[in-house]
Short mmCIF file of C-alpha atoms and ligand atoms in Angstrom, two decimals:
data_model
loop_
_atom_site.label_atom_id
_atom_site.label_comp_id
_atom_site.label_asym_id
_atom_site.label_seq_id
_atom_site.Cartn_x
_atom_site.Cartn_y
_atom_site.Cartn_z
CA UNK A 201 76.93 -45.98 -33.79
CA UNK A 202 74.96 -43.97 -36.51
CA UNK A 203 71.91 -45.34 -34.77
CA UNK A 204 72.79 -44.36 -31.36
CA UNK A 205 73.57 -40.65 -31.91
CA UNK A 206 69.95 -40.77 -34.12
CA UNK A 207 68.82 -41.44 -30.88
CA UNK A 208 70.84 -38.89 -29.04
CA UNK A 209 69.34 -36.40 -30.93
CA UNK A 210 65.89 -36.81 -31.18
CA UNK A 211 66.18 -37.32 -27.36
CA UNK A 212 68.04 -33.75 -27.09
CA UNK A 213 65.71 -32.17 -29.36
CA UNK A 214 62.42 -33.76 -26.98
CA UNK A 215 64.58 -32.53 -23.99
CA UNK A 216 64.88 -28.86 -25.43
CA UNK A 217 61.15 -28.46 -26.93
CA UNK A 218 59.53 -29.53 -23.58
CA UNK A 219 61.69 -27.16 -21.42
CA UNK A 220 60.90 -24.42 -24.22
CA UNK A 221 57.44 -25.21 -23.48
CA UNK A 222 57.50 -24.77 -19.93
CA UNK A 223 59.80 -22.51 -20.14
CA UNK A 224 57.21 -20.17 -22.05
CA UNK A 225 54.27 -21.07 -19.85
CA UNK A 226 56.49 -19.66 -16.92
CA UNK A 227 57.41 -16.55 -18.70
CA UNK A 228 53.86 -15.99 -20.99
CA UNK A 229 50.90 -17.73 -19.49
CA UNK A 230 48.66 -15.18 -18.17
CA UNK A 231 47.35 -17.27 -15.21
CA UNK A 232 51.46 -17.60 -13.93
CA UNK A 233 51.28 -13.42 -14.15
CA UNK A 234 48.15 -13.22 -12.37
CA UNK A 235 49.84 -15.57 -9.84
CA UNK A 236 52.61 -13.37 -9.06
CA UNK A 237 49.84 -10.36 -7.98
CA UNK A 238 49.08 -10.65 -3.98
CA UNK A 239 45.28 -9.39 -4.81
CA UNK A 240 43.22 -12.62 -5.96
CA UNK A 241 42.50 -11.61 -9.25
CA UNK A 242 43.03 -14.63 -11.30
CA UNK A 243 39.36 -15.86 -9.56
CA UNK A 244 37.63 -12.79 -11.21
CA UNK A 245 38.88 -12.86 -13.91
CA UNK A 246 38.82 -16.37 -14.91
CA UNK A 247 34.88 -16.59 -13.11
CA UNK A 248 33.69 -13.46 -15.65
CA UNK A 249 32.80 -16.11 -18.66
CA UNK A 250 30.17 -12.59 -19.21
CA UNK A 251 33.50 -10.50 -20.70
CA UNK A 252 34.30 -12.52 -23.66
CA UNK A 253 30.83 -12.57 -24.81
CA UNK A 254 31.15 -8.52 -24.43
CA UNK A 255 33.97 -8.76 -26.58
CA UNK A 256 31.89 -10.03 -29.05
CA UNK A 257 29.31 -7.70 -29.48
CA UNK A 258 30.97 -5.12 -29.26
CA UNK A 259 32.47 -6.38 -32.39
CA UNK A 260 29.65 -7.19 -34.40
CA UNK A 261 27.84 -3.74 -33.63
CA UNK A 262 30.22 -1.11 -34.82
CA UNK A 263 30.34 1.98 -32.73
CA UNK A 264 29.83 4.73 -35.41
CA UNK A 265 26.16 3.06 -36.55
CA UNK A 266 25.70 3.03 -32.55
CA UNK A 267 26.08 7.27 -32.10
CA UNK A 268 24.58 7.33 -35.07
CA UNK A 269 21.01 5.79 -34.36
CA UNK A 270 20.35 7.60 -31.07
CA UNK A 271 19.94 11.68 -32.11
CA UNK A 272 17.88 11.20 -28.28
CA UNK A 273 21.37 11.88 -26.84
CA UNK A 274 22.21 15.25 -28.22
CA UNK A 275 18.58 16.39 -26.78
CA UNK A 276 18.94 15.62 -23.39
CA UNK A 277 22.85 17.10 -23.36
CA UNK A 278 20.51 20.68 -23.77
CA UNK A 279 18.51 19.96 -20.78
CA UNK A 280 20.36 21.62 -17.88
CA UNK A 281 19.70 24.60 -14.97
CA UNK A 282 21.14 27.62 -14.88
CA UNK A 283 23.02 29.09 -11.76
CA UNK A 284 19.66 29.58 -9.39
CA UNK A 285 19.87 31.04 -6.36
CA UNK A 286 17.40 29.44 -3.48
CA UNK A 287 16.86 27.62 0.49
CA UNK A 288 19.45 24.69 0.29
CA UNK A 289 17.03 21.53 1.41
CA UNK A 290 17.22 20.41 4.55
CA UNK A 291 17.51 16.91 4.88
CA UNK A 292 17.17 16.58 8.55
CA UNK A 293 14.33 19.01 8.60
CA UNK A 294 11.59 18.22 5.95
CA UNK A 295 9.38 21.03 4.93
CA UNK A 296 5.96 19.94 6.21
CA UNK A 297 5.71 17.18 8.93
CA UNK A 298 2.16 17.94 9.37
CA UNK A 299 0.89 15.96 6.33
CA UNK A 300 1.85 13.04 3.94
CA UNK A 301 4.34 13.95 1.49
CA UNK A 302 5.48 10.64 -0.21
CA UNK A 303 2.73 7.42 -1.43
CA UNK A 304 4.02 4.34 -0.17
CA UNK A 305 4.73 3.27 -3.89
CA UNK A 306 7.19 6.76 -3.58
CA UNK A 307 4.51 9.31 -5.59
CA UNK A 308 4.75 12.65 -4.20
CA UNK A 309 1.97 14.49 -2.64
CA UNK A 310 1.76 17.77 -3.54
CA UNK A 311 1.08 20.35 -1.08
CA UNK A 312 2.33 24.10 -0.55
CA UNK A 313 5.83 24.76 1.02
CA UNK A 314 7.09 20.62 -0.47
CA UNK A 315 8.46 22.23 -4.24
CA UNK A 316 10.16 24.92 -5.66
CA UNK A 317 8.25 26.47 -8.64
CA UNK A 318 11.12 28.34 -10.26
CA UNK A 319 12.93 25.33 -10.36
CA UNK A 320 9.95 23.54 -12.01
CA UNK A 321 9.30 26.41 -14.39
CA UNK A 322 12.73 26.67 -15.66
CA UNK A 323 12.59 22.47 -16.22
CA UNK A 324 9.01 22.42 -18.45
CA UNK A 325 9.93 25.83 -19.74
CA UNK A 326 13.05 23.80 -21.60
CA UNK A 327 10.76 20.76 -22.54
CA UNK A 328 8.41 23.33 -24.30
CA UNK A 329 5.45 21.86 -22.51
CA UNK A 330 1.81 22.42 -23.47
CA UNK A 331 -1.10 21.28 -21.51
CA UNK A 332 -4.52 20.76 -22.41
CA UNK A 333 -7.54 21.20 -19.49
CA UNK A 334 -10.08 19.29 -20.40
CA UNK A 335 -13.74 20.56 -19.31
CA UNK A 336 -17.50 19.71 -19.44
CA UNK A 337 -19.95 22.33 -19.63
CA UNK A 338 -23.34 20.38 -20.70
CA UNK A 339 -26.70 21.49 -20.42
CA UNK A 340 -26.88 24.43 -18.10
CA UNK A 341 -23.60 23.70 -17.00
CA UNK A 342 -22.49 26.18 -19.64
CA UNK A 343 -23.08 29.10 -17.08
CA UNK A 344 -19.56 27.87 -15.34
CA UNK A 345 -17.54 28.52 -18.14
CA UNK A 346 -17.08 32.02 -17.77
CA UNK A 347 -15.66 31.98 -14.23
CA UNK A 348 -13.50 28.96 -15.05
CA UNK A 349 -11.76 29.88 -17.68
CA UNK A 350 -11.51 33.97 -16.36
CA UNK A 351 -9.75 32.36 -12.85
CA UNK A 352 -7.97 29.93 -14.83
CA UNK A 353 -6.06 32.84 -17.25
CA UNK A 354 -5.02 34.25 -13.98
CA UNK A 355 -4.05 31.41 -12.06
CA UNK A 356 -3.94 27.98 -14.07
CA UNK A 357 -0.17 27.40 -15.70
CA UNK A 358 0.83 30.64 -15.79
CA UNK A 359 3.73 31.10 -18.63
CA UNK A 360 3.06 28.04 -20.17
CA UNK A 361 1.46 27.07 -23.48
CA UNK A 362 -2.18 26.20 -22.42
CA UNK A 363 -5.46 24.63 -24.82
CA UNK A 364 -8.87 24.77 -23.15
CA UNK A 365 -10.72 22.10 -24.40
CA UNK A 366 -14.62 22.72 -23.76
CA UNK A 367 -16.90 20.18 -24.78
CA UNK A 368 -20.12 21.24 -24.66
CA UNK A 369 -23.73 20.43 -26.32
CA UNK A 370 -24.21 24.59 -26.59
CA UNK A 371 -21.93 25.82 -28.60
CA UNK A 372 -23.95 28.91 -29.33
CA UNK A 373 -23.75 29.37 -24.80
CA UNK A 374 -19.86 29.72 -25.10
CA UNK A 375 -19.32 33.62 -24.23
CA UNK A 376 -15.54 35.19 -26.13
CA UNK A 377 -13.13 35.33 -23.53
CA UNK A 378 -10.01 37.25 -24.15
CA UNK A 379 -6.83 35.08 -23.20
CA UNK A 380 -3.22 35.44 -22.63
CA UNK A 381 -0.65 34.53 -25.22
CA UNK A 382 0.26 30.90 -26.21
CA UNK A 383 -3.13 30.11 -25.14
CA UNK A 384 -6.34 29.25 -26.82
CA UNK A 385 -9.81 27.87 -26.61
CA UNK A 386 -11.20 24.75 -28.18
CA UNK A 387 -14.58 24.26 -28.54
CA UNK A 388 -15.74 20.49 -29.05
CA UNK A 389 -19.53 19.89 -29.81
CA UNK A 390 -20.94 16.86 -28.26
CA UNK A 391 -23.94 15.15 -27.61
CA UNK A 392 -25.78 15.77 -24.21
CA UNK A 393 -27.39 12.70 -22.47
CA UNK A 394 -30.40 12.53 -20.86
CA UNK A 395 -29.43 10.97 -17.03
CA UNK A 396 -27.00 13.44 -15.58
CA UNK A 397 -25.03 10.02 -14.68
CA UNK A 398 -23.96 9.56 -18.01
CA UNK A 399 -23.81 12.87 -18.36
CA UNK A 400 -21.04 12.75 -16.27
CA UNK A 401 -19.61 9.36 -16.29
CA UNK A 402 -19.48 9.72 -20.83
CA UNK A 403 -16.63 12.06 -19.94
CA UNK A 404 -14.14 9.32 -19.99
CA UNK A 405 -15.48 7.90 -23.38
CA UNK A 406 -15.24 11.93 -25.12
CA UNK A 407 -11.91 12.47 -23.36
CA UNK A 408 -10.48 8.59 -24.76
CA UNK A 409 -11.50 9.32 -28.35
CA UNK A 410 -10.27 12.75 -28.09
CA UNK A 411 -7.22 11.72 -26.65
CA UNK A 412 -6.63 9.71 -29.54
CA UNK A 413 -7.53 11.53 -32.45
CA UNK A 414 -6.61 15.17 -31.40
CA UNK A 415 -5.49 15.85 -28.01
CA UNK A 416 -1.95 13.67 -29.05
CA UNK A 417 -1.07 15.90 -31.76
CA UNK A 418 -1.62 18.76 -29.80
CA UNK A 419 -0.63 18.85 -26.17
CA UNK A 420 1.99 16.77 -23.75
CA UNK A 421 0.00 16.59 -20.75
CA UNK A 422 -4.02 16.64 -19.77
CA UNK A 423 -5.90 17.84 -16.55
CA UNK A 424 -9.13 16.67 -16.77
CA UNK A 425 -11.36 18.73 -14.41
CA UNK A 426 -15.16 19.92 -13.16
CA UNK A 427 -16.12 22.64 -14.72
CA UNK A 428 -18.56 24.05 -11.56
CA UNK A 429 -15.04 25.30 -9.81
CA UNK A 430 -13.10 28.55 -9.73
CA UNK A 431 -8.86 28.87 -9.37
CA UNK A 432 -8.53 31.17 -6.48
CA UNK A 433 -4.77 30.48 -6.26
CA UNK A 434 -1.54 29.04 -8.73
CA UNK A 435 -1.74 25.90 -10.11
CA UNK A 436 1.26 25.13 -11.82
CA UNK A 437 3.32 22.34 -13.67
CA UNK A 438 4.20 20.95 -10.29
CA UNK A 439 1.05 18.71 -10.71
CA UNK A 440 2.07 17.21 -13.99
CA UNK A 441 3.37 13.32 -13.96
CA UNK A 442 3.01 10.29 -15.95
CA UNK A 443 -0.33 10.38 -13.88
CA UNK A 444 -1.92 12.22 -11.20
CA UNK A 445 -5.11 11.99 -9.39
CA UNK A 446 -6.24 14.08 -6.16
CA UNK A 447 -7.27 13.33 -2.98
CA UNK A 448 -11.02 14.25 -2.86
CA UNK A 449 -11.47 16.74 -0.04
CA UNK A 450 -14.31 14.90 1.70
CA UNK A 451 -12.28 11.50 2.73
CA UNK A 452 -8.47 12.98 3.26
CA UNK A 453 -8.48 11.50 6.70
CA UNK A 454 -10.91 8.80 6.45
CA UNK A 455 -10.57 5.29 7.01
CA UNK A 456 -10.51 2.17 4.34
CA UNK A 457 -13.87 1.21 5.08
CA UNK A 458 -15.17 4.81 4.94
CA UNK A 459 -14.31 5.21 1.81
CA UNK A 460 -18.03 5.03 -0.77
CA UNK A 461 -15.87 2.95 -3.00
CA UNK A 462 -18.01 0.45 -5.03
CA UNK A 463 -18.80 -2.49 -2.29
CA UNK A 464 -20.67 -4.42 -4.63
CA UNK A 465 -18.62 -7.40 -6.25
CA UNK A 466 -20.80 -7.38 -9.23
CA UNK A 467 -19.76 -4.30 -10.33
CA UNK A 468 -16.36 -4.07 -12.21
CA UNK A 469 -15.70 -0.85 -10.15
CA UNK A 470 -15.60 -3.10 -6.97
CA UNK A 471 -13.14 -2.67 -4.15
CA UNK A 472 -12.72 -4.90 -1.42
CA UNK A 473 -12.56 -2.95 2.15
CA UNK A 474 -9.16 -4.14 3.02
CA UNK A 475 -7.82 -2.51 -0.11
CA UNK A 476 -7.10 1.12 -0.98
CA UNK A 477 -5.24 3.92 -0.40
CA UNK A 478 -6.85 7.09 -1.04
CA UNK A 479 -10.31 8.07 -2.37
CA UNK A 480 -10.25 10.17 -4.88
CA UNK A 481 -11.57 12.79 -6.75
CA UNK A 482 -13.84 12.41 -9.87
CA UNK A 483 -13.45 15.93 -10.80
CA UNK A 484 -9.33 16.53 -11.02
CA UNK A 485 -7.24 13.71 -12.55
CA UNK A 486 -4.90 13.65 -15.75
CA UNK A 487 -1.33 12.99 -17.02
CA UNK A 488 0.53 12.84 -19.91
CA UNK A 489 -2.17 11.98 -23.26
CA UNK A 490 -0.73 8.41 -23.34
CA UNK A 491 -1.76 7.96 -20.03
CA UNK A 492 -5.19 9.79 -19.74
CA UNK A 493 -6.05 7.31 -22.73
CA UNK A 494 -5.18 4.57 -20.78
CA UNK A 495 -6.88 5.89 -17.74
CA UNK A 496 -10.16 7.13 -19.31
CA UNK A 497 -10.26 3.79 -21.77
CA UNK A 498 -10.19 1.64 -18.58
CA UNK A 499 -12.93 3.61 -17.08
CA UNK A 500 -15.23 3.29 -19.86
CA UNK A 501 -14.99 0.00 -20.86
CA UNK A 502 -15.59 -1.05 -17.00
CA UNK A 503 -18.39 1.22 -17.27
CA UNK A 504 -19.91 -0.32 -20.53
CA UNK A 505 -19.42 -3.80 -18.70
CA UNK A 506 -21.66 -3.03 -15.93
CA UNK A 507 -24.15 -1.38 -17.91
CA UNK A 508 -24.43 -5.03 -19.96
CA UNK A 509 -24.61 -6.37 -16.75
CA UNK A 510 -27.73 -3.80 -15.44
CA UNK A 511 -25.04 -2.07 -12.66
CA UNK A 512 -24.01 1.05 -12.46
CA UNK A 513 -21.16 1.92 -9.67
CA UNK A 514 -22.34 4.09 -6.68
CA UNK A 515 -20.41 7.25 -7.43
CA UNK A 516 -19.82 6.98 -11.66
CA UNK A 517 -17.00 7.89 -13.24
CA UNK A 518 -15.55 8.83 -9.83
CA UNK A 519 -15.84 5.00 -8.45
CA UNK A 520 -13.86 3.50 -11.82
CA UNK A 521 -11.52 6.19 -11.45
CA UNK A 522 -10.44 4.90 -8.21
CA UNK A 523 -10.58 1.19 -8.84
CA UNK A 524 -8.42 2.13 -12.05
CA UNK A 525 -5.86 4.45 -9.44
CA UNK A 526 -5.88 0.87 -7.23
CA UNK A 527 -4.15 -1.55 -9.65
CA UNK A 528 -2.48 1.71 -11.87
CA UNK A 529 -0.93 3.84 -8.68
CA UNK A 530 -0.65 7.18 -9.75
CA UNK A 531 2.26 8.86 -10.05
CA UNK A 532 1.75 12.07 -8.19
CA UNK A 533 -0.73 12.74 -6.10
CA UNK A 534 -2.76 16.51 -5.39
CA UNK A 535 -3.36 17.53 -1.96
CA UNK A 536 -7.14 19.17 -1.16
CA UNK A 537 -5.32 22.17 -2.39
CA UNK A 538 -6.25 21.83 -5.79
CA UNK A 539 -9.61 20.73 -5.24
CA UNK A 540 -11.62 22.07 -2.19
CA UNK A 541 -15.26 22.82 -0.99
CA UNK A 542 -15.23 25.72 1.47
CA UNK A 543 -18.46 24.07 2.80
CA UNK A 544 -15.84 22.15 4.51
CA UNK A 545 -14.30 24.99 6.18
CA UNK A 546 -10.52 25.74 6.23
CA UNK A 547 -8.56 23.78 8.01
CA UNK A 548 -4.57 24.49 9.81
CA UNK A 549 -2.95 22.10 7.24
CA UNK A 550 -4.94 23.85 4.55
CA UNK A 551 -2.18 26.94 3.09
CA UNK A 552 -3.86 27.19 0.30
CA UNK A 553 -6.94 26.85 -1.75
CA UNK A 554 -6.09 26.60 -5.49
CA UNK A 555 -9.81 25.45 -7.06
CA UNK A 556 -12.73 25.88 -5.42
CA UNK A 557 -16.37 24.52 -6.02
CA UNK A 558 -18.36 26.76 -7.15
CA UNK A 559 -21.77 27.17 -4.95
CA UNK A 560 -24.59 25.18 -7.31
CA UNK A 561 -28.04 26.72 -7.51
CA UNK A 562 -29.25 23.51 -7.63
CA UNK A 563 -32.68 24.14 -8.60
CA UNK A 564 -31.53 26.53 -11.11
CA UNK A 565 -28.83 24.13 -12.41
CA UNK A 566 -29.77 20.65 -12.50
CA UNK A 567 -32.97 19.16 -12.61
CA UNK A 568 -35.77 18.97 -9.93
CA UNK A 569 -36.19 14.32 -10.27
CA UNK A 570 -32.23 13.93 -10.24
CA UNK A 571 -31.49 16.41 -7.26
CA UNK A 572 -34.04 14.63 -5.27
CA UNK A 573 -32.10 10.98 -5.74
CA UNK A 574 -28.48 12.92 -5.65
CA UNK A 575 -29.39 14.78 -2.39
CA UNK A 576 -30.62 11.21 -0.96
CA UNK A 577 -27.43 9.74 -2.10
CA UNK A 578 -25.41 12.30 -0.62
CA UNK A 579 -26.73 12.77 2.47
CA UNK A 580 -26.04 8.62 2.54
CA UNK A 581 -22.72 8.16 1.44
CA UNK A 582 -21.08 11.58 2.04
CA UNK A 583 -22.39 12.86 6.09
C1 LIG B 286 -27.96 16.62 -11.69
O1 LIG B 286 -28.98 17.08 -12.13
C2 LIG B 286 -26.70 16.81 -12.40
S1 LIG B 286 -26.54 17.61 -13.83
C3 LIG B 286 -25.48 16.34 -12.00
C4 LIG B 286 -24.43 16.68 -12.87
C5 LIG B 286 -24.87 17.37 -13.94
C6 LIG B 286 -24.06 17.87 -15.02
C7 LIG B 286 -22.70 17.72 -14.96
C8 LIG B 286 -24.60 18.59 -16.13
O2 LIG B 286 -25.82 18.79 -16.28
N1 LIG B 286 -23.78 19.13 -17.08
C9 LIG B 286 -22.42 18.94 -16.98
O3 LIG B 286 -21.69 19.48 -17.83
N2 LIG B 286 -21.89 18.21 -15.94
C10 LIG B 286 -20.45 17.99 -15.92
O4 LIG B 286 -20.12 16.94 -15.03
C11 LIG B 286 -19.75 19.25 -15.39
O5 LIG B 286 -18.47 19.35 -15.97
C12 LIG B 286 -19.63 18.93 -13.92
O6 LIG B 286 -18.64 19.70 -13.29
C13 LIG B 286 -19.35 17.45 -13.96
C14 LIG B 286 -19.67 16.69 -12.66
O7 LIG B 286 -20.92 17.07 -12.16
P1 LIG B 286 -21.05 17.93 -10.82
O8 LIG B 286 -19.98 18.97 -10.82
O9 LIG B 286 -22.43 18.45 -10.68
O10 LIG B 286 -20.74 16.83 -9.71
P2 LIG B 286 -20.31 17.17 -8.19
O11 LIG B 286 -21.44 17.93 -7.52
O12 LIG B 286 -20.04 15.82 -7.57
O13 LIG B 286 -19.08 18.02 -8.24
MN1 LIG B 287 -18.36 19.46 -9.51
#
């Protein structure tokens, strides 16, 4: 008998625990509450393995240390607009349909009537921007400077903090220009060379070291320009990107294959003719100093290649500048605005000419052997 009701019990206690057991898998389990929702949420959530492993970082990183490493966050709470009053855009009716205003890659073109400036201003006016303008004035080059930098004061960044950087071999040539406030001028000896090729294509070597050792410390952006040009109208912080280069006013509407790209495949500069998108300008390129390094470090190493390998691309520093803008699109791109010859008239789309060449005195300015092979070249490659 004693046996028996052993038996009774430990049967009615293994009765009781497994209905307790189911009994709280009914009431607790949170797959049997999930259940009871119409909305199939019990397949989310059980599929989302990616939240527990959340959980877990979130506990190993502790917030406060989190806020605390990243000051970059109370910054950019101070960048906002103020109450501006201006045209609402227009979605359904874009500002210019007569040219190109967006790269395929989704770089804007810049061209008059596309941007607001105030609303520019106000936005590099609360970064604190400064910009350096890079220019060459070598040999008798050095009679430019005094137009340049006299058009510039009245039309080049207007309101912003501006360094002119002239390098030049005549230091002595440099005439005292008076200039606005928060800007200044920088004059950086340098040697001349003989060719007036590497006269022009050592620009990208002086403007990479400088880049490095001063123009970083100094200035967030660089324009890197001719200096035989005059600003006849605003240019303004709506050209600054990551990197910009402009569309050279002699090929805007020409084809691929009539662009005087490097078409020799031993040269570095070399560019297929079923590649491309724009040809541009030697004289007008530049973007934040990180990237005008970059830019101007490529160029002269591809330069120093070919000239180890006895080649020298067709059009200089102008032909690795746009094998470099192939495989390293720019970011923004400037219409002929900003860089025009009025030997090429004025056309409709034209509103505006911003920086014009200057006319050369070519006999006066450069000398007699090299116009004779540059005037051959030209007539050549640029009728
Ligand atoms: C032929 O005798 C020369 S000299 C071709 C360029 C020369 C040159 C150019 C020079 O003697 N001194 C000088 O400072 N440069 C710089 O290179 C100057 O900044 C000039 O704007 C830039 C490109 O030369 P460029 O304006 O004569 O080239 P294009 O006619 O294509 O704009
Ligand atoms: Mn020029």
């Amino acid at each position: 008998m004693g046996c028996e009701k052993k038996w009774i019990f430990v049967l009615a206690v293994m009765m009781f625990s497994f209905c307790w057991y189911n009994m709280r898998s009914i009431t607790w389990h949170p797959s049997l509450v999930f259940r009871c929702n119409s909305q199939p949420t019990i397949d989310y959530v059980n599929s989302s393995s990616q939240f527990d492993l959340l959980k877990q970082d979130f506990l190993h990183r502790p917030i406060i240390d989190y806020v605390r490493s990243s000051p970059q966050f109370d910054l950019l709470k101070q960048d906002f607009l103020h109450r501006m009053l201006y045209e609402k855009p227009n979605v359904l009716s874009p500002p210019r349909s007569d040219v190109l205003m967006m790269t395929p890659w989704l770089a804007p073109i810049v061209w008059n009537g596309t941007y607001n400036i105030d609303i520019l201003n106000t936005q590099f006016h609360q970064k604190n921007v400064s910009i350096g303008i890079t220019v060459f004035a070598i040999k008798k080059y050095t009679v430019f400077i005094k137009t340049f930098i006299e058009t510039a004061e009245k039309f080049f960044m207007v309101g912003h903090k501006v360094n002119y950087y002239v390098f030049t071999d005549r230091v002595g040539d440099i005439p005292n220009i008076t200039l606005g406030e928060g800007r200044q001028l920088v004059i950086l000896e340098v040697p001349s060379y003989k060719r007036w090729q590497e006269v022009s294509m050592r620009r990208m070597e002086m403007i990479r070291d400088h880049a490095r050792q001063r123009f970083v410390n100094e200035v967030d952006y660089l324009v890197c320009v001719d200096v035989d040009m005059r600003f006849s109208d605003d240019v303004g912080v709506e050209i600054l990107s990551h990197s910009f280069g402009t569309l050279h006013p002699g090929f805007y509407a020409a084809s691929r294959t009539r662009f005087t790209y490097e078409r020799r495949q031993q040269s570095t500069a070399y560019i297929p003719t079923d590649e491309g998108d724009f040809y541009y300008a030697g004289g007008y390129f530049g973007g934040t100093v990180e990237e005008v390094y970059k830019l101007t470090n490529f160029c002269h190493n591809a330069m120093m290649t070919d000239k180890g390998n006895n080649i020298e691309a067709i059009w200089h520093d102008e032909s690795y500048l746009n094998k470099y803008f192939l495989y390293h699109k720019p970011t923004k791109i400037l219409s002929p605005e900003y860089l025009w010859d009025n030997n090429a008239g004025v056309p409709a789309f034209l509103k505006r000419r911003r920086f014009v060449a200057v006319p050369k005195n070519h006999n006066a300015i450069r000398n007699k052997r090299a116009l004779q092979a540059y005037s051959r070249n030209k007539q050549k490659f640029h009728s």
